[in-house]
Tab-separated table of N, CA and C and ligand atoms in Angstrom:
chain	number	residue	atom	x	y	z
A	15	UNK	N	-18.642	68.963	6.335
A	15	UNK	CA	-17.461	67.923	6.568
A	15	UNK	C	-17.940	66.828	7.371
A	16	UNK	N	-17.901	65.458	6.471
A	16	UNK	CA	-18.525	64.561	7.486
A	16	UNK	C	-17.470	64.157	8.479
A	17	UNK	N	-17.946	63.331	9.502
A	17	UNK	CA	-17.115	62.903	10.532
A	17	UNK	C	-16.258	61.883	9.854
A	18	UNK	N	-14.792	61.994	10.192
A	18	UNK	CA	-14.005	61.553	9.626
A	18	UNK	C	-13.934	59.908	10.570
A	19	UNK	N	-13.145	58.790	10.102
A	19	UNK	CA	-12.942	57.838	10.793
A	19	UNK	C	-11.814	58.095	12.088
A	20	UNK	N	-11.009	59.319	11.618
A	20	UNK	CA	-10.061	59.467	12.799
A	20	UNK	C	-10.834	60.208	14.074
A	21	UNK	N	-12.044	60.766	13.566
A	21	UNK	CA	-12.599	61.184	14.363
A	21	UNK	C	-13.426	60.199	15.452
A	22	UNK	N	-13.795	59.136	14.745
A	22	UNK	CA	-14.472	58.080	15.235
A	22	UNK	C	-13.781	57.254	16.447
A	23	UNK	N	-12.459	57.205	15.714
A	23	UNK	CA	-11.371	56.499	16.455
A	23	UNK	C	-10.981	57.268	17.589
A	24	UNK	N	-10.781	58.738	17.672
A	24	UNK	CA	-10.480	59.330	19.005
A	24	UNK	C	-11.541	59.108	19.961
A	25	UNK	N	-12.818	59.137	19.601
A	25	UNK	CA	-13.780	58.968	20.230
A	25	UNK	C	-14.077	57.723	21.069
A	26	UNK	N	-13.650	56.871	20.256
A	26	UNK	CA	-13.537	55.335	20.865
A	26	UNK	C	-12.538	55.138	22.027
A	27	UNK	N	-11.465	55.935	21.665
A	27	UNK	CA	-10.224	55.769	22.619
A	27	UNK	C	-10.822	56.563	23.859
A	28	UNK	N	-10.956	57.833	23.739
A	28	UNK	CA	-11.682	58.571	24.992
A	28	UNK	C	-12.665	57.703	25.786
A	29	UNK	N	-13.554	57.044	24.623
A	29	UNK	CA	-14.699	56.123	25.697
A	29	UNK	C	-14.017	55.334	26.715
A	30	UNK	N	-12.959	54.224	25.834
A	30	UNK	CA	-12.449	53.313	26.579
A	30	UNK	C	-11.682	53.652	27.726
A	31	UNK	N	-11.055	54.912	27.682
A	31	UNK	CA	-9.991	55.496	28.768
A	31	UNK	C	-10.918	55.858	30.032
A	32	UNK	N	-12.075	56.225	29.142
A	32	UNK	CA	-13.291	56.970	30.543
A	32	UNK	C	-13.992	55.693	31.156
A	33	UNK	N	-14.122	54.677	30.607
A	33	UNK	CA	-14.713	53.591	31.260
A	33	UNK	C	-13.554	52.748	32.304
A	34	UNK	N	-12.286	52.842	31.800
A	34	UNK	CA	-11.320	52.215	32.610
A	34	UNK	C	-11.268	53.278	33.856
A	35	UNK	N	-11.231	54.355	33.679
A	35	UNK	CA	-11.621	55.085	34.732
A	35	UNK	C	-12.680	55.195	35.664
A	36	UNK	N	-13.621	54.979	35.086
A	36	UNK	CA	-15.085	54.834	35.788
A	36	UNK	C	-14.949	53.341	36.894
A	37	UNK	N	-14.171	52.405	36.277
A	37	UNK	CA	-14.248	51.179	36.842
A	37	UNK	C	-13.252	51.070	38.118
A	38	UNK	N	-12.047	51.695	37.771
A	38	UNK	CA	-11.157	52.439	39.396
A	38	UNK	C	-12.140	52.493	40.070
A	39	UNK	N	-13.039	53.973	39.788
A	39	UNK	CA	-13.941	54.353	40.715
A	39	UNK	C	-14.701	53.270	41.564
A	40	UNK	N	-15.285	52.598	40.952
A	40	UNK	CA	-15.983	51.298	41.578
A	40	UNK	C	-15.381	50.492	42.592
A	41	UNK	N	-13.901	50.339	42.279
A	41	UNK	CA	-13.191	49.532	43.153
A	41	UNK	C	-12.493	50.166	44.311
A	42	UNK	N	-13.022	51.749	44.437
A	42	UNK	CA	-12.070	52.433	45.247
A	42	UNK	C	-12.497	52.114	46.927
A	43	UNK	N	-11.665	51.959	47.762
A	43	UNK	CA	-12.218	51.908	49.167
A	43	UNK	C	-12.670	53.145	50.070
A	44	UNK	N	-13.045	53.033	51.087
A	44	UNK	CA	-13.467	54.142	52.037
A	44	UNK	C	-12.677	55.506	51.943
A	45	UNK	N	-13.692	56.289	52.021
A	45	UNK	CA	-12.991	57.701	51.672
A	45	UNK	C	-13.188	58.465	52.732
A	46	UNK	N	-12.291	59.916	53.080
A	46	UNK	CA	-12.455	60.436	54.343
A	46	UNK	C	-11.925	61.837	53.801
A	47	UNK	N	-12.607	62.987	54.408
A	47	UNK	CA	-12.348	64.280	53.811
A	47	UNK	C	-11.264	64.635	55.360
A	48	UNK	N	-10.475	65.684	54.926
A	48	UNK	CA	-9.497	66.371	55.779
A	48	UNK	C	-8.265	65.690	55.363
A	49	UNK	N	-7.361	66.348	56.520
A	49	UNK	CA	-5.659	65.730	56.595
A	49	UNK	C	-5.354	65.514	57.955
A	50	UNK	N	-4.250	64.619	57.778
A	50	UNK	CA	-3.467	64.321	58.932
A	50	UNK	C	-2.181	64.981	59.137
A	51	UNK	N	-2.059	65.179	60.600
A	51	UNK	CA	-0.676	65.967	61.055
A	51	UNK	C	-0.098	64.902	61.908
A	52	UNK	N	1.379	64.741	62.094
A	52	UNK	CA	2.088	63.920	62.839
A	52	UNK	C	3.169	64.965	63.751
A	53	UNK	N	2.783	64.721	64.959
A	53	UNK	CA	3.499	66.245	65.594
A	53	UNK	C	4.239	65.313	66.787
A	54	UNK	N	5.470	65.986	66.939
A	54	UNK	CA	6.360	65.899	68.274
A	54	UNK	C	6.459	66.981	68.948
A	55	UNK	N	6.126	66.878	70.224
A	55	UNK	CA	6.149	68.035	71.461
A	55	UNK	C	7.397	68.134	72.246
A	56	UNK	N	7.446	69.520	73.011
A	56	UNK	CA	8.447	69.175	73.948
A	56	UNK	C	7.885	69.907	75.056
A	57	UNK	N	8.045	69.355	76.369
A	57	UNK	CA	7.332	69.953	77.615
A	57	UNK	C	7.881	70.879	78.377
A	58	UNK	N	7.366	71.422	79.551
A	58	UNK	CA	8.195	72.457	80.152
A	58	UNK	C	8.920	71.849	81.459
A	59	UNK	N	8.787	70.467	81.621
A	59	UNK	CA	9.386	69.659	82.620
A	59	UNK	C	11.055	69.919	82.532
A	60	UNK	N	11.889	70.723	83.468
A	60	UNK	CA	13.130	70.375	83.534
A	60	UNK	C	13.624	69.066	83.638
A	61	UNK	N	14.530	68.690	82.857
A	61	UNK	CA	15.157	67.473	82.796
A	61	UNK	C	14.406	66.409	82.185
A	62	UNK	N	13.255	66.787	81.589
A	62	UNK	CA	12.981	65.859	80.769
A	62	UNK	C	13.570	65.645	79.648
A	63	UNK	N	13.243	64.062	79.007
A	63	UNK	CA	14.158	63.612	78.130
A	63	UNK	C	13.963	64.280	76.964
A	64	UNK	N	12.551	65.316	76.781
A	64	UNK	CA	12.606	65.854	75.486
A	64	UNK	C	13.669	67.171	75.595
A	65	UNK	N	14.255	67.244	76.553
A	65	UNK	CA	15.454	68.601	76.509
A	65	UNK	C	16.757	67.740	76.606
A	66	UNK	N	16.998	66.571	76.543
A	66	UNK	CA	18.249	66.025	76.703
A	66	UNK	C	18.896	66.292	75.221
A	67	UNK	N	19.941	65.720	75.513
A	67	UNK	CA	21.115	65.776	74.298
A	67	UNK	C	21.612	64.370	73.833
A	68	UNK	N	20.993	63.815	72.642
A	68	UNK	CA	19.688	64.715	72.002
A	68	UNK	C	18.638	64.707	72.494
A	69	UNK	N	17.810	65.504	72.054
A	69	UNK	CA	16.367	65.498	72.574
A	69	UNK	C	15.387	64.312	72.119
A	70	UNK	N	14.730	63.695	73.123
A	70	UNK	CA	13.748	63.010	72.808
A	70	UNK	C	12.470	63.372	73.029
A	71	UNK	N	11.946	64.099	71.871
A	71	UNK	CA	10.599	64.757	72.148
A	71	UNK	C	9.361	63.816	71.999
A	72	UNK	N	8.493	63.896	72.867
A	72	UNK	CA	7.028	63.489	73.184
A	72	UNK	C	6.246	63.266	71.629
A	73	UNK	N	5.829	61.885	72.069
A	73	UNK	CA	4.954	61.701	70.750
A	73	UNK	C	5.288	60.601	70.027
A	74	UNK	N	4.975	60.334	68.626
A	74	UNK	CA	4.225	61.133	67.837
A	74	UNK	C	2.939	61.241	68.489
A	75	UNK	N	2.150	62.464	68.181
A	75	UNK	CA	0.585	62.765	68.272
A	75	UNK	C	-0.018	62.877	66.577
A	76	UNK	N	-0.986	61.898	66.728
A	76	UNK	CA	-1.729	62.319	65.293
A	76	UNK	C	-2.919	62.974	65.762
A	77	UNK	N	-3.298	63.924	64.470
A	77	UNK	CA	-4.277	64.780	64.819
A	77	UNK	C	-4.939	64.825	63.324
A	78	UNK	N	-6.283	64.539	62.929
A	78	UNK	CA	-6.785	64.679	61.915
A	78	UNK	C	-7.846	66.541	61.844
A	79	UNK	N	-7.521	66.967	60.879
A	79	UNK	CA	-8.095	68.357	60.549
A	79	UNK	C	-9.043	68.304	59.294
A	80	UNK	N	-10.267	68.859	59.576
A	80	UNK	CA	-11.149	69.210	58.109
A	80	UNK	C	-11.996	70.253	58.209
A	81	UNK	N	-12.056	70.852	57.226
A	81	UNK	CA	-13.250	72.068	57.129
A	81	UNK	C	-14.316	71.688	57.091
A	82	UNK	N	-15.529	72.141	58.076
A	82	UNK	CA	-16.890	71.293	57.812
A	82	UNK	C	-17.750	72.333	58.171
A	83	UNK	N	-18.471	72.966	57.104
A	83	UNK	CA	-19.548	73.983	57.007
A	83	UNK	C	-18.592	75.385	57.254
A	84	UNK	N	-17.081	75.484	56.942
A	84	UNK	CA	-16.477	76.682	57.088
A	84	UNK	C	-15.885	76.640	58.387
A	85	UNK	N	-15.990	75.876	59.101
A	85	UNK	CA	-15.237	75.576	60.383
A	85	UNK	C	-14.093	74.520	60.516
A	86	UNK	N	-12.972	74.768	61.213
A	86	UNK	CA	-11.875	73.900	61.222
A	86	UNK	C	-12.376	72.831	62.184
A	87	UNK	N	-12.361	71.807	62.045
A	87	UNK	CA	-12.300	70.647	63.405
A	87	UNK	C	-11.018	69.949	63.367
A	88	UNK	N	-10.761	69.514	64.188
A	88	UNK	CA	-9.796	68.728	64.641
A	88	UNK	C	-10.175	67.599	65.756
A	89	UNK	N	-9.227	66.678	65.444
A	89	UNK	CA	-9.453	65.420	66.571
A	89	UNK	C	-8.211	64.676	66.567
A	90	UNK	N	-7.792	64.519	67.986
A	90	UNK	CA	-6.708	63.698	68.178
A	90	UNK	C	-6.833	62.089	67.926
A	91	UNK	N	-6.248	61.676	67.571
A	91	UNK	CA	-6.427	60.216	67.166
A	91	UNK	C	-4.855	59.380	67.575
A	92	UNK	N	-5.532	57.851	67.870
A	92	UNK	CA	-4.295	56.947	68.281
A	92	UNK	C	-3.573	56.675	66.863
A	93	UNK	N	-2.382	55.772	67.268
A	93	UNK	CA	-1.875	55.516	66.052
A	93	UNK	C	-2.259	54.515	64.968
A	94	UNK	N	-3.065	53.670	65.554
A	94	UNK	CA	-4.245	52.708	64.886
A	94	UNK	C	-5.353	53.602	64.088
A	95	UNK	N	-5.811	54.530	64.851
A	95	UNK	CA	-6.975	55.560	64.091
A	95	UNK	C	-6.168	56.306	63.012
A	96	UNK	N	-4.939	56.697	63.340
A	96	UNK	CA	-4.386	57.752	62.506
A	96	UNK	C	-3.960	56.867	61.215
A	97	UNK	N	-3.704	55.260	61.254
A	97	UNK	CA	-3.338	54.721	59.954
A	97	UNK	C	-4.542	54.498	59.153
A	98	UNK	N	-5.924	54.524	59.577
A	98	UNK	CA	-7.079	54.084	59.033
A	98	UNK	C	-7.552	55.437	58.257
A	99	UNK	N	-7.233	56.567	58.865
A	99	UNK	CA	-7.560	57.791	58.519
A	99	UNK	C	-6.692	57.875	56.952
A	100	UNK	N	-5.415	57.247	57.410
A	100	UNK	CA	-4.429	57.657	56.175
A	100	UNK	C	-4.635	57.214	55.067
A	101	UNK	N	-5.229	55.801	55.034
A	101	UNK	CA	-5.807	55.210	54.098
A	101	UNK	C	-7.110	55.815	53.531
A	102	UNK	N	-7.805	56.262	53.952
A	102	UNK	CA	-9.142	56.794	53.700
A	102	UNK	C	-8.796	57.949	52.962
A	103	UNK	N	-8.222	58.961	53.773
A	103	UNK	CA	-7.990	60.144	52.970
A	103	UNK	C	-6.722	59.928	51.932
A	104	UNK	N	-5.960	59.021	51.487
A	104	UNK	CA	-5.563	58.643	50.354
A	104	UNK	C	-6.323	58.070	49.320
A	105	UNK	N	-7.514	57.509	49.598
A	105	UNK	CA	-8.461	56.913	48.928
A	105	UNK	C	-9.263	58.025	48.327
A	106	UNK	N	-9.469	59.273	48.841
A	106	UNK	CA	-10.323	60.383	48.849
A	106	UNK	C	-9.363	61.277	47.610
A	107	UNK	N	-8.103	61.207	47.838
A	107	UNK	CA	-7.023	61.968	46.911
A	107	UNK	C	-7.214	61.329	45.663
A	108	UNK	N	-7.252	60.089	45.860
A	108	UNK	CA	-7.388	59.000	44.531
A	108	UNK	C	-8.585	59.060	43.869
A	109	UNK	N	-9.487	59.054	44.604
A	109	UNK	CA	-10.916	59.596	43.743
A	109	UNK	C	-11.311	60.823	43.267
A	110	UNK	N	-10.605	62.169	43.795
A	110	UNK	CA	-10.581	63.031	43.318
A	110	UNK	C	-9.667	63.113	42.006
A	111	UNK	N	-8.568	62.588	42.070
A	111	UNK	CA	-7.609	62.681	41.002
A	111	UNK	C	-8.227	61.911	39.427
A	112	UNK	N	-8.977	60.458	40.235
A	112	UNK	CA	-9.667	60.081	38.628
A	112	UNK	C	-10.905	60.545	38.334
A	113	UNK	N	-11.598	61.698	39.106
A	113	UNK	CA	-12.803	62.303	38.663
A	113	UNK	C	-12.145	63.287	37.734
A	114	UNK	N	-10.679	63.976	38.224
A	114	UNK	CA	-10.183	65.069	37.367
A	114	UNK	C	-9.969	64.663	36.092
A	115	UNK	N	-9.634	63.141	36.216
A	115	UNK	CA	-9.185	62.797	34.704
A	115	UNK	C	-10.292	62.451	33.685
A	116	UNK	N	-11.148	62.246	34.593
A	116	UNK	CA	-12.513	61.912	33.790
A	116	UNK	C	-12.981	63.126	33.111
A	117	UNK	N	-13.081	64.429	33.850
A	117	UNK	CA	-13.601	65.287	33.195
A	117	UNK	C	-12.987	65.845	32.124
A	118	UNK	N	-11.472	65.893	32.161
A	118	UNK	CA	-10.821	66.160	31.011
A	118	UNK	C	-11.058	65.069	29.961
A	119	UNK	N	-11.216	64.052	30.038
A	119	UNK	CA	-11.544	63.132	28.822
A	119	UNK	C	-12.601	63.532	28.424
A	120	UNK	N	-13.981	63.487	29.385
A	120	UNK	CA	-15.221	64.307	29.089
A	120	UNK	C	-15.273	65.241	28.018
A	121	UNK	N	-14.599	66.234	28.452
A	121	UNK	CA	-14.550	67.694	27.992
A	121	UNK	C	-13.987	67.251	26.619
A	122	UNK	N	-12.898	66.694	26.159
A	122	UNK	CA	-12.574	66.427	25.055
A	122	UNK	C	-13.310	65.456	23.932
A	123	UNK	N	-13.777	64.583	24.504
A	123	UNK	CA	-14.963	63.569	23.663
A	123	UNK	C	-16.257	64.524	23.532
A	124	UNK	N	-16.543	65.291	24.426
A	124	UNK	CA	-18.044	66.197	24.304
A	124	UNK	C	-17.615	67.309	23.149
A	125	UNK	N	-16.299	67.814	22.963
A	125	UNK	CA	-16.042	68.786	21.720
A	125	UNK	C	-15.849	68.046	20.606
A	126	UNK	N	-15.554	66.695	20.458
A	126	UNK	CA	-15.386	66.060	19.183
A	126	UNK	C	-17.101	65.667	18.801
A	127	UNK	N	-18.031	65.063	19.725
A	127	UNK	CA	-19.346	64.991	19.585
A	127	UNK	C	-20.079	66.088	19.060
A	128	UNK	N	-19.978	67.267	19.682
A	128	UNK	CA	-20.500	68.245	19.308
A	128	UNK	C	-20.216	68.711	17.777
A	129	UNK	N	-18.873	68.911	17.563
A	129	UNK	CA	-18.421	68.869	16.130
A	129	UNK	C	-19.169	67.833	15.191
A	130	UNK	N	-19.130	66.831	15.624
A	130	UNK	CA	-19.908	65.574	14.772
A	130	UNK	C	-21.339	65.799	14.554
A	131	UNK	N	-22.236	66.453	15.723
A	131	UNK	CA	-23.204	66.742	15.539
A	131	UNK	C	-23.639	67.746	14.799
A	132	UNK	N	-22.980	68.965	14.837
A	132	UNK	CA	-23.180	70.147	13.786
A	132	UNK	C	-22.917	69.832	12.271
A	133	UNK	N	-21.936	68.951	12.231
A	133	UNK	CA	-21.345	68.544	10.821
A	133	UNK	C	-22.359	67.433	10.121
A	134	UNK	N	-23.255	66.900	10.903
A	134	UNK	CA	-24.147	65.672	10.278
A	134	UNK	C	-25.570	66.442	9.812
B	205	ZN	ZN1	9.174	66.338	78.108
């Protein structure tokens, strides 16, 4: 069976979507691995505001955590640093999301192309 116009149309659609995603990749900002946590703590000092009613815990404290070569690495961050990390980590998540979509589209397009190649 020769490749139908329908197959060509689907391939063209995949191609276009794929290019759109690639363009999004090109404009992505800095990326960073790991994750951020924001914590509030209570100390051991009696009468401290963190034990008041209502309690006013210490913080927020920001920490970055990542696994590097199988080891968990942590770093204390200032609020300013945390905001930057937050942005970079969000970019990293978006990057992986885009690549995942590209893989799915590429797999579908590859299937169609393989069918065309064996049928021609
Ligand atoms: Zn305290």
